[in-house]
């Protein structure tokens, strides 16, 4: 029980540092977020099964990007949640329309292609 508490404190500290460094933090929700805040990656799903992720396009164009994670979808993204609640996404995100942004999310950081 003590260990769980310590882990929570470390995670909370990690989140603060990551946010301060401008990293994207994961937020688990069970329905489509009404407002998508920049700097957050929402993972929408139920019972530990992610359906899709949503995030504001990091270029600032104002679009909300939705990334399918459900089995059978193509392309299908997967994510890794790190100790400080930052995430890495695979594969890269490449918008074919609009701003045509192409980037990776690694450790909550946007790596432009
Ligand atoms: Zn954009």
Tab-separated table of C-alpha atoms and ligand atoms in Angstrom:
chain	number	residue	atom	x	y	z
A	1	UNK	CA	0.000	0.000	0.000
A	2	UNK	CA	2.871	2.361	0.851
A	3	UNK	CA	4.449	1.615	-2.491
A	4	UNK	CA	1.272	2.599	-4.328
A	5	UNK	CA	1.184	5.902	-2.505
A	6	UNK	CA	4.827	6.622	-3.282
A	7	UNK	CA	4.239	5.803	-6.939
A	8	UNK	CA	1.334	8.242	-7.040
A	9	UNK	CA	3.480	11.010	-5.572
A	10	UNK	CA	6.258	10.304	-8.079
A	11	UNK	CA	3.753	10.275	-10.951
A	12	UNK	CA	2.224	13.575	-9.794
A	13	UNK	CA	5.693	15.150	-9.629
A	14	UNK	CA	6.558	13.714	-13.021
A	15	UNK	CA	3.366	15.166	-14.508
A	16	UNK	CA	4.237	18.621	-13.215
A	17	UNK	CA	7.732	18.528	-14.617
A	18	UNK	CA	6.524	17.142	-17.952
A	19	UNK	CA	3.811	19.819	-18.244
A	20	UNK	CA	6.371	22.492	-17.382
A	21	UNK	CA	8.569	21.159	-20.200
A	22	UNK	CA	5.635	21.389	-22.602
A	23	UNK	CA	5.149	17.636	-22.929
A	24	UNK	CA	1.788	16.107	-23.796
A	25	UNK	CA	0.137	14.284	-20.907
A	26	UNK	CA	-2.316	11.435	-21.176
A	27	UNK	CA	-5.863	11.760	-19.930
A	28	UNK	CA	-8.095	8.680	-19.806
A	29	UNK	CA	-11.753	9.400	-20.452
A	30	UNK	CA	-14.788	7.251	-21.232
A	31	UNK	CA	-16.424	9.603	-23.698
A	32	UNK	CA	-15.504	12.097	-26.353
A	33	UNK	CA	-14.086	15.176	-24.602
A	34	UNK	CA	-16.215	18.267	-25.229
A	35	UNK	CA	-13.183	20.464	-25.254
A	36	UNK	CA	-9.799	19.252	-26.344
A	37	UNK	CA	-7.081	21.139	-24.476
A	38	UNK	CA	-3.734	21.491	-26.152
A	39	UNK	CA	-0.959	19.602	-24.406
A	40	UNK	CA	-3.223	16.667	-23.663
A	41	UNK	CA	-3.718	13.364	-25.372
A	42	UNK	CA	-7.096	11.917	-24.543
A	43	UNK	CA	-7.476	8.172	-24.672
A	44	UNK	CA	-11.107	7.238	-25.033
A	45	UNK	CA	-12.182	3.731	-24.170
A	46	UNK	CA	-13.782	1.446	-21.672
A	47	UNK	CA	-12.493	-1.141	-19.259
A	48	UNK	CA	-8.881	-0.639	-20.225
A	49	UNK	CA	-9.615	-1.038	-23.941
A	50	UNK	CA	-8.703	2.091	-25.887
A	51	UNK	CA	-10.974	2.939	-28.820
A	52	UNK	CA	-9.220	6.021	-30.051
A	53	UNK	CA	-7.095	8.950	-28.999
A	54	UNK	CA	-7.946	12.605	-29.505
A	55	UNK	CA	-5.654	15.602	-29.439
A	56	UNK	CA	-5.513	19.164	-30.696
A	57	UNK	CA	-3.329	19.358	-33.781
A	58	UNK	CA	0.055	20.552	-32.441
A	59	UNK	CA	0.529	22.952	-35.385
A	60	UNK	CA	-2.110	25.212	-33.881
A	61	UNK	CA	-4.561	24.954	-36.807
A	62	UNK	CA	-7.360	24.225	-34.360
A	63	UNK	CA	-8.302	20.813	-35.716
A	64	UNK	CA	-8.949	17.900	-33.381
A	65	UNK	CA	-7.121	14.794	-34.487
A	66	UNK	CA	-8.659	11.395	-33.832
A	67	UNK	CA	-6.484	8.331	-33.917
A	68	UNK	CA	-8.153	4.935	-34.098
A	69	UNK	CA	-6.889	2.327	-31.651
A	70	UNK	CA	-9.600	-0.268	-31.924
A	71	UNK	CA	-8.670	-3.681	-33.263
A	72	UNK	CA	-9.061	-4.006	-36.998
A	73	UNK	CA	-8.812	-0.292	-37.843
A	74	UNK	CA	-6.279	0.844	-40.405
A	75	UNK	CA	-4.199	2.697	-39.590
A	76	UNK	CA	-4.271	1.722	-35.970
A	77	UNK	CA	-2.288	3.573	-33.337
A	78	UNK	CA	-0.893	2.192	-30.151
A	79	UNK	CA	0.424	4.101	-27.193
A	80	UNK	CA	2.794	3.636	-24.311
A	81	UNK	CA	2.116	5.475	-21.071
A	82	UNK	CA	5.296	6.467	-19.296
A	83	UNK	CA	5.931	6.859	-15.552
A	84	UNK	CA	5.234	10.617	-15.672
A	85	UNK	CA	1.995	10.263	-17.714
A	86	UNK	CA	3.635	11.334	-20.948
A	87	UNK	CA	2.851	9.072	-23.899
A	88	UNK	CA	4.484	7.792	-27.048
A	89	UNK	CA	2.333	6.998	-30.077
A	90	UNK	CA	3.004	4.621	-32.914
A	91	UNK	CA	2.969	5.084	-35.900
A	92	UNK	CA	3.496	8.771	-36.712
A	93	UNK	CA	0.534	11.078	-37.336
A	94	UNK	CA	0.281	12.343	-40.883
A	95	UNK	CA	-2.653	14.516	-41.900
A	96	UNK	CA	-3.476	14.091	-45.560
A	97	UNK	CA	-5.788	17.108	-45.508
A	98	UNK	CA	-5.719	20.618	-44.072
A	99	UNK	CA	-2.408	21.555	-42.481
A	100	UNK	CA	-0.749	18.270	-43.619
A	101	UNK	CA	1.090	18.008	-40.308
A	102	UNK	CA	3.377	15.018	-39.950
A	103	UNK	CA	4.860	14.262	-36.563
A	104	UNK	CA	5.699	11.633	-33.978
A	105	UNK	CA	4.691	11.797	-30.359
A	106	UNK	CA	7.595	10.525	-28.291
A	107	UNK	CA	7.660	10.822	-24.506
A	108	UNK	CA	4.925	13.433	-24.857
A	109	UNK	CA	7.139	15.503	-27.145
A	110	UNK	CA	6.170	16.447	-30.714
A	111	UNK	CA	8.876	15.425	-33.152
A	112	UNK	CA	8.103	16.995	-36.527
A	113	UNK	CA	8.951	15.045	-39.659
B	1	LIG	ZN1	-2.709	21.315	-37.901
